Coordinates of C-alpha atoms in Angstrom, one line a residue:
Chain Z
M1 CA -62.5 85.5 60.8
A2 CA -60.4 82.5 60.0
Q3 CA -61.6 82.6 56.5
S4 CA -60.5 86.2 56.0
I5 CA -57.1 85.4 57.4
V6 CA -56.8 82.6 54.8
K7 CA -57.9 85.1 52.1
V8 CA -55.3 87.6 53.2
I9 CA -52.6 85.0 53.0
I10 CA -53.7 83.7 49.6
N11 CA -53.8 87.3 48.3
A12 CA -50.3 87.9 49.7
I13 CA -49.0 84.8 48.0
I14 CA -50.6 85.8 44.7
R15 CA -49.1 89.3 44.9
L16 CA -45.6 88.0 45.7
L17 CA -45.7 85.2 43.2
P18 CA -44.1 87.2 40.4
I19 CA -41.1 87.9 42.7
A20 CA -40.8 84.2 43.4
I21 CA -41.0 83.4 39.7
V22 CA -38.2 85.8 38.8
L23 CA -36.0 84.6 41.6
G24 CA -36.7 81.0 40.5
I25 CA -35.7 81.8 36.8
W26 CA -32.6 83.7 38.1
Q27 CA -31.6 80.8 40.3
S28 CA -31.9 78.2 37.5
V29 CA -30.0 80.5 35.1
A30 CA -27.3 80.8 37.6
S31 CA -27.3 77.1 38.6
L32 CA -27.1 76.1 34.9
H33 CA -24.1 78.5 34.5
W34 CA -25.7 80.3 31.6
V35 CA -24.3 83.5 33.1
D36 CA -21.1 84.0 35.0
T37 CA -22.0 83.8 38.7
A38 CA -19.2 86.2 39.4
F39 CA -21.4 88.9 37.6
L40 CA -24.8 87.6 38.7
P41 CA -24.6 85.7 41.9
A42 CA -27.4 83.2 42.4
P43 CA -30.3 84.3 44.8
V44 CA -29.4 81.4 47.1
G45 CA -25.8 82.7 47.4
I46 CA -27.1 86.2 48.1
G47 CA -29.5 84.9 50.6
R48 CA -26.7 83.0 52.4
A49 CA -24.6 86.2 52.3
L50 CA -27.5 88.2 53.7
G51 CA -28.0 85.7 56.5
D52 CA -24.3 85.7 57.2
L53 CA -24.2 89.5 57.3
L54 CA -27.4 89.9 59.4
S55 CA -26.1 87.4 62.0
G56 CA -22.8 89.3 62.2
H57 CA -22.3 93.0 62.9
E58 CA -21.4 94.1 59.4
I59 CA -24.8 95.0 57.9
R60 CA -26.5 95.7 61.2
D61 CA -23.9 98.3 62.3
N62 CA -23.5 100.0 58.9
L63 CA -27.2 100.0 58.1
G64 CA -27.8 101.4 61.6
V65 CA -25.4 104.3 60.8
T66 CA -27.1 105.0 57.5
L67 CA -30.6 104.8 59.0
F68 CA -29.5 107.1 61.9
R69 CA -28.1 109.7 59.5
A70 CA -31.1 109.6 57.2
L71 CA -33.7 109.7 60.0
A72 CA -31.9 112.3 62.1
G73 CA -31.6 114.6 59.1
L74 CA -35.2 114.0 58.2
A75 CA -36.5 114.6 61.7
L76 CA -34.5 117.9 62.0
A77 CA -35.8 119.0 58.6
A78 CA -39.4 118.1 59.5
V79 CA -39.3 120.2 62.7
S80 CA -37.7 123.3 61.1
G81 CA -39.2 122.9 57.6
V82 CA -42.8 123.0 58.9
W83 CA -42.1 126.3 60.9
F84 CA -40.3 127.7 57.9
G85 CA -43.2 126.9 55.6
V86 CA -45.8 128.3 58.1
G87 CA -43.7 131.5 58.4
M88 CA -43.5 131.9 54.6
A89 CA -47.2 131.4 54.3
R90 CA -48.2 133.8 57.0
S91 CA -45.8 136.7 56.6
W92 CA -45.2 138.4 53.3
I93 CA -41.9 139.9 54.6
F94 CA -40.5 136.5 55.5
N95 CA -41.8 135.1 52.3
A96 CA -40.1 137.8 50.2
I97 CA -36.8 137.2 52.1
A98 CA -37.0 133.4 51.9
S99 CA -38.6 132.7 48.5
P100 CA -35.5 133.5 46.3
L101 CA -33.4 131.1 48.4
V102 CA -36.0 128.3 48.4
G103 CA -36.7 128.8 44.7
A104 CA -33.0 128.8 43.7
T105 CA -32.0 125.8 45.8
Y106 CA -35.2 123.7 45.1
S107 CA -34.0 122.5 41.8
L108 CA -30.3 122.1 42.8
P109 CA -29.2 118.5 42.5
K110 CA -28.7 118.2 46.3
T111 CA -25.7 115.8 46.3
A112 CA -23.7 118.7 44.7
I113 CA -23.3 120.2 48.2
V114 CA -21.7 117.1 49.6
P115 CA -18.1 118.1 48.4
L116 CA -18.6 121.5 50.1
L117 CA -19.9 119.9 53.3
I118 CA -16.9 117.6 53.3
L119 CA -14.7 120.6 53.0
W120 CA -16.4 122.4 55.9
F121 CA -17.2 119.6 58.3
G122 CA -14.9 116.7 57.2
I123 CA -16.3 113.2 56.6
G124 CA -18.6 111.6 59.2
S125 CA -22.0 111.8 60.6
T126 CA -22.2 115.6 60.9
M127 CA -21.6 115.9 57.2
G128 CA -24.1 113.1 56.4
I129 CA -26.8 114.5 58.6
L130 CA -26.4 118.0 57.4
A131 CA -26.6 116.9 53.7
V132 CA -29.8 115.0 54.5
Y133 CA -31.2 117.9 56.5
L134 CA -30.6 120.5 53.8
T135 CA -32.1 118.1 51.1
C136 CA -35.2 117.2 53.1
L137 CA -35.9 120.8 54.2
L138 CA -37.1 122.0 50.8
P139 CA -39.9 119.7 50.0
I140 CA -41.2 120.0 53.5
I141 CA -41.1 123.8 53.4
V142 CA -42.8 124.0 50.0
Q143 CA -45.6 121.5 50.9
T144 CA -46.3 123.2 54.2
Y145 CA -46.4 126.6 52.5
H146 CA -48.9 125.3 50.0
G147 CA -51.0 123.6 52.6
V148 CA -51.2 126.7 54.8
R149 CA -51.8 129.1 51.9
A150 CA -54.7 126.9 50.6
T151 CA -56.6 127.3 53.9
P152 CA -60.0 128.8 52.9
A153 CA -60.3 132.3 54.2
V154 CA -63.9 131.6 55.3
V155 CA -62.7 129.1 57.9
I156 CA -60.1 131.6 59.3
W157 CA -62.8 134.3 59.5
S158 CA -65.2 132.0 61.2
A159 CA -62.6 131.1 63.8
Q160 CA -61.7 134.8 64.3
S161 CA -65.3 135.8 64.7
M162 CA -65.7 133.2 67.3
G163 CA -62.8 134.7 69.2
A164 CA -60.0 132.3 68.5
S165 CA -56.6 133.5 69.4
A166 CA -53.7 133.5 66.8
R167 CA -52.2 130.5 68.6
Q168 CA -55.5 128.6 68.4
I169 CA -55.9 129.4 64.7
L170 CA -52.4 128.2 64.1
W171 CA -52.9 124.8 65.9
Q172 CA -56.5 124.2 65.1
I173 CA -56.9 125.6 61.6
F174 CA -53.6 126.0 59.7
M175 CA -51.8 122.9 61.0
P176 CA -54.7 120.4 60.5
H177 CA -55.4 121.9 57.1
A178 CA -51.7 121.6 56.0
L179 CA -51.3 118.1 57.5
P180 CA -52.0 116.1 54.3
D181 CA -49.5 118.3 52.4
I182 CA -46.9 118.0 55.2
F183 CA -47.2 114.3 54.9
T184 CA -46.7 114.5 51.1
G185 CA -43.6 116.6 51.8
L186 CA -42.4 114.1 54.4
R187 CA -42.8 111.2 51.9
I188 CA -40.8 113.0 49.2
A189 CA -38.2 113.9 51.8
L190 CA -37.9 110.3 53.1
G191 CA -36.9 109.2 49.6
F192 CA -34.4 112.0 49.3
A193 CA -33.0 111.2 52.8
F194 CA -32.0 107.7 51.8
V195 CA -30.6 108.7 48.4
V196 CA -28.5 111.5 49.9
A197 CA -27.3 109.5 53.0
I198 CA -26.1 106.7 50.7
S199 CA -24.6 109.0 48.1
A200 CA -22.7 110.9 50.8
E201 CA -21.3 107.6 52.1
M202 CA -20.4 106.4 48.6
I203 CA -18.6 109.7 48.0
A204 CA -16.6 109.7 51.2
S205 CA -17.2 107.9 54.4
T206 CA -15.8 105.5 57.0
A207 CA -19.0 103.8 57.8
G208 CA -22.5 103.2 56.5
I209 CA -24.2 100.9 54.0
G210 CA -23.2 103.0 51.0
R211 CA -19.5 102.6 51.9
L212 CA -20.1 98.8 52.6
I213 CA -21.7 98.3 49.2
F214 CA -18.7 99.9 47.5
M215 CA -16.2 98.1 49.6
Y216 CA -17.7 94.7 48.7
G217 CA -17.8 95.8 45.0
E218 CA -14.1 96.7 45.1
N219 CA -13.1 93.5 46.9
G220 CA -15.0 91.4 44.3
S221 CA -17.3 89.8 46.9
Y222 CA -20.4 90.3 44.7
D223 CA -22.8 88.1 46.6
Y224 CA -22.2 90.2 49.7
M225 CA -22.6 93.4 47.6
F226 CA -26.0 92.2 46.3
A227 CA -27.0 91.3 49.8
A228 CA -26.1 94.7 51.1
V229 CA -28.1 96.4 48.3
A230 CA -31.0 94.1 49.1
S231 CA -30.9 95.1 52.7
I232 CA -31.1 98.8 51.9
V233 CA -34.0 98.2 49.4
I234 CA -35.9 96.4 52.1
A235 CA -35.1 99.0 54.7
A236 CA -36.3 101.8 52.4
F237 CA -39.5 99.9 51.5
L238 CA -40.3 99.3 55.2
A239 CA -39.6 103.0 56.1
D240 CA -41.9 104.2 53.3
R241 CA -44.7 101.8 54.4
A242 CA -44.2 102.9 58.1
L243 CA -44.6 106.5 57.0
L244 CA -47.7 105.7 54.9
A245 CA -49.2 103.9 57.9
L246 CA -48.5 106.8 60.2
S247 CA -50.0 109.3 57.7
A248 CA -53.1 107.1 57.3
R249 CA -53.4 107.1 61.1
C250 CA -53.0 110.8 61.5
L251 CA -55.3 111.6 58.6
R252 CA -58.1 109.2 59.5
W253 CA -60.5 112.2 59.8
H254 CA -59.5 113.6 56.4
P255 CA -62.1 112.9 53.6
S256 CA -59.6 112.6 50.8
H257 CA -57.7 109.9 52.7
A258 CA -60.4 107.2 52.9
G259 CA -58.9 104.1 51.4
T260 CA -56.0 105.6 49.5
N261 CA -52.9 103.6 49.2
L262 CA -50.2 105.7 47.5
G263 CA -47.4 103.9 45.9
A264 CA -49.2 100.6 45.5
T265 CA -50.3 100.7 41.9
A266 CA -52.9 98.0 42.0
Chain T
M1 CA -54.0 139.7 63.1
S2 CA -51.8 139.4 60.1
A3 CA -54.2 137.3 58.0
E4 CA -55.3 140.2 55.8
R5 CA -51.9 141.7 55.5
A6 CA -50.5 138.3 54.5
A7 CA -53.3 137.8 52.0
L8 CA -52.5 141.2 50.3
P9 CA -48.8 141.6 49.9
S10 CA -47.8 144.3 47.4
P11 CA -46.1 142.4 44.5
L12 CA -43.7 145.3 43.9
K13 CA -42.7 145.5 47.5
S14 CA -42.1 141.8 48.0
Y15 CA -40.2 141.7 44.7
A16 CA -38.0 144.6 45.9
L17 CA -37.4 142.8 49.2
S18 CA -36.5 139.6 47.5
T19 CA -33.9 141.4 45.3
L20 CA -32.6 143.2 48.3
T21 CA -32.2 139.9 50.2
V22 CA -30.2 138.3 47.4
G23 CA -28.1 141.5 47.1
V24 CA -27.4 141.6 50.9
I25 CA -26.3 137.9 50.9
L26 CA -24.0 138.4 48.0
I27 CA -22.4 141.5 49.5
A28 CA -22.1 139.9 52.9
W29 CA -20.5 136.8 51.4
E30 CA -18.1 138.9 49.3
S31 CA -17.1 141.2 52.2
A32 CA -16.7 138.2 54.6
A33 CA -14.4 136.6 52.1
R34 CA -12.5 139.8 51.4
A35 CA -12.0 140.5 55.1
K36 CA -10.6 137.0 55.5
L37 CA -13.2 136.2 58.2
V38 CA -13.0 132.6 56.9
P39 CA -10.1 131.1 55.0
D40 CA -10.3 131.2 51.2
L41 CA -10.1 127.5 51.2
F42 CA -13.5 127.2 52.9
L43 CA -15.3 130.2 51.4
P44 CA -13.8 131.9 48.3
S45 CA -15.2 135.4 47.4
V46 CA -18.0 135.8 44.9
S47 CA -15.6 137.4 42.5
A48 CA -13.2 134.4 42.7
V49 CA -16.1 132.1 41.9
L50 CA -17.0 134.2 38.9
V51 CA -13.4 134.1 37.7
A52 CA -13.4 130.4 38.0
L53 CA -16.7 130.1 36.2
R54 CA -15.4 132.3 33.4
G55 CA -12.2 130.4 33.2
G56 CA -14.0 127.1 33.0
I57 CA -16.3 128.4 30.2
A58 CA -13.3 130.0 28.4
D59 CA -11.1 126.9 28.2
G60 CA -14.1 124.8 27.3
S61 CA -13.8 122.4 30.2
L62 CA -17.1 123.4 31.8
P63 CA -19.3 123.2 28.7
L64 CA -17.6 119.8 27.9
D65 CA -18.4 118.4 31.4
L66 CA -21.9 119.8 31.2
G67 CA -22.4 118.2 27.8
V68 CA -21.3 114.8 29.0
S69 CA -23.6 115.0 32.1
L70 CA -26.6 116.2 30.1
Y71 CA -26.1 113.5 27.5
R72 CA -26.2 110.8 30.2
A73 CA -29.1 112.4 32.0
F74 CA -31.2 112.8 28.8
A75 CA -30.3 109.5 27.2
G76 CA -31.4 107.8 30.4
L77 CA -34.5 109.9 30.6
L78 CA -35.5 109.1 27.0
L79 CA -35.0 105.4 27.7
A80 CA -37.1 105.7 30.9
A81 CA -39.8 107.5 29.0
V82 CA -40.1 104.8 26.3
V83 CA -40.0 101.9 28.7
G84 CA -42.1 103.7 31.3
V85 CA -44.9 104.7 29.0
A86 CA -45.0 101.3 27.4
A87 CA -45.0 99.5 30.7
G88 CA -47.7 101.8 32.2
I89 CA -50.0 101.3 29.3
A90 CA -49.4 97.6 29.2
M91 CA -50.3 97.5 32.9
A92 CA -53.5 99.4 32.4
R93 CA -54.6 97.2 29.4
S94 CA -53.7 93.8 30.8
A95 CA -54.3 92.4 34.2
L96 CA -51.6 89.8 33.8
T97 CA -48.9 92.5 33.2
R98 CA -50.2 94.4 36.1
W99 CA -50.1 91.4 38.4
F100 CA -46.6 90.6 37.3
L101 CA -45.0 94.1 37.5
D102 CA -46.9 95.4 40.6
P103 CA -44.7 93.8 43.3
F104 CA -41.5 94.9 41.6
I105 CA -42.7 98.5 41.2
S106 CA -44.0 98.6 44.8
L107 CA -40.6 97.4 46.1
A108 CA -38.4 99.4 43.8
F109 CA -40.3 102.7 43.8
P110 CA -39.2 103.8 47.3
A111 CA -35.7 102.2 47.0
P112 CA -32.7 104.6 46.8
K113 CA -31.6 103.6 43.3
I114 CA -28.1 105.1 43.7
A115 CA -27.3 102.1 45.9
F116 CA -27.4 100.0 42.7
L117 CA -24.5 101.9 41.2
P118 CA -21.8 99.3 42.0
I119 CA -24.0 96.6 40.4
F120 CA -24.5 98.7 37.3
I121 CA -20.7 99.4 37.2
L122 CA -20.1 95.7 37.5
W123 CA -22.4 94.8 34.6
F124 CA -21.9 97.8 32.3
G125 CA -18.5 99.2 33.0
I126 CA -17.6 102.7 34.4
D127 CA -18.2 104.7 31.2
H128 CA -21.5 106.1 29.8
M129 CA -23.6 102.9 29.7
S130 CA -23.7 102.2 33.5
K131 CA -24.7 105.8 34.2
I132 CA -27.3 106.1 31.5
L133 CA -28.9 102.9 32.6
L134 CA -28.8 104.0 36.3
V135 CA -30.5 107.3 35.3
A136 CA -33.2 105.3 33.4
F137 CA -33.7 103.0 36.4
S138 CA -34.1 105.9 38.7
S139 CA -36.5 107.9 36.6
V140 CA -38.7 105.1 35.2
F141 CA -40.9 104.5 38.2
P142 CA -42.7 107.9 38.4
I143 CA -43.3 107.6 34.6
V144 CA -44.7 104.1 34.9
I145 CA -47.0 105.0 37.8
A146 CA -48.3 108.2 36.2
T147 CA -48.9 106.5 32.8
Y148 CA -50.7 103.6 34.4
S149 CA -53.0 105.7 36.5
A150 CA -53.8 108.0 33.6
A151 CA -54.4 105.1 31.2
I152 CA -56.7 103.2 33.7
A153 CA -58.8 106.4 34.0
V154 CA -59.4 107.0 30.3
N155 CA -63.0 107.7 29.8
H156 CA -64.6 104.5 28.4
L157 CA -67.1 106.4 26.3
L158 CA -64.2 107.7 24.3
I159 CA -62.9 104.2 23.6
W160 CA -66.4 102.8 22.9
S161 CA -67.2 105.7 20.6
S162 CA -64.1 105.2 18.5
L163 CA -64.7 101.4 18.5
S164 CA -68.2 102.0 17.2
L165 CA -66.8 104.4 14.5
G166 CA -64.7 101.5 13.3
S167 CA -61.2 102.4 14.7
S168 CA -58.7 99.6 14.9
R169 CA -57.0 98.8 18.2
P170 CA -53.7 100.5 17.2
T171 CA -55.6 103.6 16.2
I172 CA -57.3 103.7 19.6
M173 CA -54.0 103.2 21.3
W174 CA -52.3 106.1 19.4
R175 CA -55.2 108.4 18.9
V176 CA -57.3 108.0 22.0
I177 CA -55.5 106.4 25.0
L178 CA -52.1 107.9 24.6
P179 CA -53.3 111.5 24.0
A180 CA -55.5 111.1 27.1
C181 CA -52.4 110.3 29.1
Y182 CA -50.3 113.2 28.0
P183 CA -51.0 115.6 30.9
R184 CA -50.1 113.0 33.5
I185 CA -47.1 111.8 31.6
F186 CA -45.9 115.3 31.3
A187 CA -46.4 115.9 35.0
A188 CA -44.3 112.8 35.7
F189 CA -41.6 114.1 33.4
R190 CA -41.3 117.2 35.6
V191 CA -40.7 114.9 38.5
A192 CA -38.4 112.6 36.6
L193 CA -36.2 115.3 35.1
P194 CA -34.5 116.5 38.4
V195 CA -34.2 112.8 39.4
A196 CA -32.3 112.1 36.1
L197 CA -30.0 115.1 36.7
I198 CA -29.3 114.3 40.3
T199 CA -28.6 110.6 39.4
A200 CA -26.2 111.5 36.6
F201 CA -24.3 114.1 38.7
T202 CA -24.1 111.7 41.7
A203 CA -23.1 108.7 39.7
E204 CA -20.2 110.8 38.3
M205 CA -19.3 112.0 41.7
V206 CA -19.1 108.5 43.0
A207 CA -17.7 106.6 40.0
G208 CA -15.8 109.3 38.1
G209 CA -15.5 108.9 34.3
G210 CA -15.9 112.6 33.3
G211 CA -18.8 115.0 33.6
M212 CA -19.9 117.7 36.1
G213 CA -19.8 115.4 39.1
A214 CA -16.4 113.9 38.4
T215 CA -14.8 117.3 38.0
L216 CA -16.5 118.7 41.1
M217 CA -15.1 115.9 43.2
Y218 CA -11.7 116.3 41.6
A219 CA -11.7 120.1 42.4
Q220 CA -12.7 119.3 46.0
R221 CA -9.9 116.8 46.4
F222 CA -7.4 119.4 45.2
F223 CA -9.0 122.1 47.4
E224 CA -9.8 124.3 44.3
T225 CA -12.8 125.7 46.2
P226 CA -13.7 128.4 43.6
T227 CA -14.1 125.7 41.0
V228 CA -16.3 123.7 43.4
F229 CA -18.5 126.7 43.8
A230 CA -18.5 127.4 40.1
Y231 CA -19.7 123.9 39.3
I232 CA -22.4 124.0 42.0
V233 CA -23.6 127.3 40.7
T234 CA -23.7 125.8 37.2
M235 CA -25.7 122.7 38.4
L236 CA -28.1 125.0 40.2
A237 CA -28.6 127.1 37.0
V238 CA -29.1 123.9 34.9
G239 CA -31.8 122.7 37.4
L240 CA -33.6 126.0 37.3
I241 CA -33.4 126.4 33.5
F242 CA -34.8 123.0 32.7
D243 CA -37.6 123.3 35.2
K244 CA -38.6 126.7 33.6
A245 CA -38.2 125.2 30.2
M246 CA -40.7 122.4 31.1
L247 CA -43.2 125.1 32.2
V248 CA -42.8 127.0 29.0
L249 CA -43.3 123.8 27.0
R250 CA -46.4 123.0 28.9
D251 CA -47.8 126.4 28.2
R252 CA -47.0 126.1 24.5
F253 CA -48.8 122.7 24.2
P254 CA -52.2 123.0 26.0
A255 CA -52.8 119.3 25.4
W256 CA -50.1 118.6 27.9
R257 CA -51.7 120.6 30.7
E258 CA -53.7 118.9 33.4
S259 CA -57.3 120.2 33.2
S260 CA -58.6 120.6 36.7

């Protein structure tokens, strides 16, 4: 037991060593003044700025606003997107009505609708959440649709012949079968959620980490700007890992999911 | 039970219904705008949008903006392809490279790359360079990961066979490993292309400096709503056309298709 913990720690150190090496080179380059520290602040300075920002309200509040917008939009999109996808997969009439809309907007660069949403709803959380919602909706709809459509007919027939109701088939056949695809859609949507939330804040906002990063950039406080960028990178990484852990938990029963670790390349 | 009916939709019927839906939406939009149910400022009529679209094409401003944006997106994508494929293969061939790059890729892959825009502006100015490099930075990760996982899975028999036939290492690289990776690399390109487009447009919306995104924001600030719609429609069409073009390319070159 103790030995395995030591092993885990050693493995973690070996994995993170490259980051430490790069930070070390970066720090020495900055300390030796080979580059202008105005353009490339030293890691120690950025760390100090990050500590400073985390102990105050600046990053916490703005990061909170961004996370709230991204996650609220994602949650709304998850709830409605799954039903939309199931509807498209189960009813050809609904599919015929919805598919041109989904097909046309799927490849639209989603931030393009931000100016329109600003026009309609002004700047603020409503606009941000709506932009995230509309962006996240599509991958979830498409993945749910594919998951439900791919359900083997034999399984549905078996359930029907054993007298399962439509509701039981929905919850016990279609939903579990589509669950891995729904999680794939959620993971794509999570990435979009952060990009769109931050883009919307950079384009026009009074709060949020996107605005904060830009504000520091314009004021020339670059160590704070780097610290704010670092905070959102870490937040996005943790959110992605949390979603992976959740999907691994929910898909424990699924044969394809034994020991997969998406995103980690080694 | 609708299972059987859902499984057997008449293609003609569903196509007709799709066309009808689009028609109804366009007519409803046009009549709502004509009847002034909503102010022009918020929702211009379809015909006003078409007029703005034609005007933009006629005076050359729309094609120019599109050219600038596409140049940035594709220059960045090309850079990402070169760096991404090279890094992916290097990671598959050398454990040291894999060990060194893995934590950076794991950390950067889920990060919202657009947050780095102010840093790129600081280092590379507000013109083309910062945007091209941000596009490359955004679209490189799916390409690295796909190339790596394809190159690590190349059938060893193929490599051993060509070794025993006397192929040199460069030959094996160019004639065996790289072709074996084409399908996965191409699939990654289909993921990276919309990322490149969205990054180019968004960077222009945030930082200005010409292109589709910059003009779109400019039109919104001056409440030229028909122009806003015309530019959004153009972006939508560009996204659709390039995705279709990728599919056509894949069908023309069977070696790029994933065999499953």
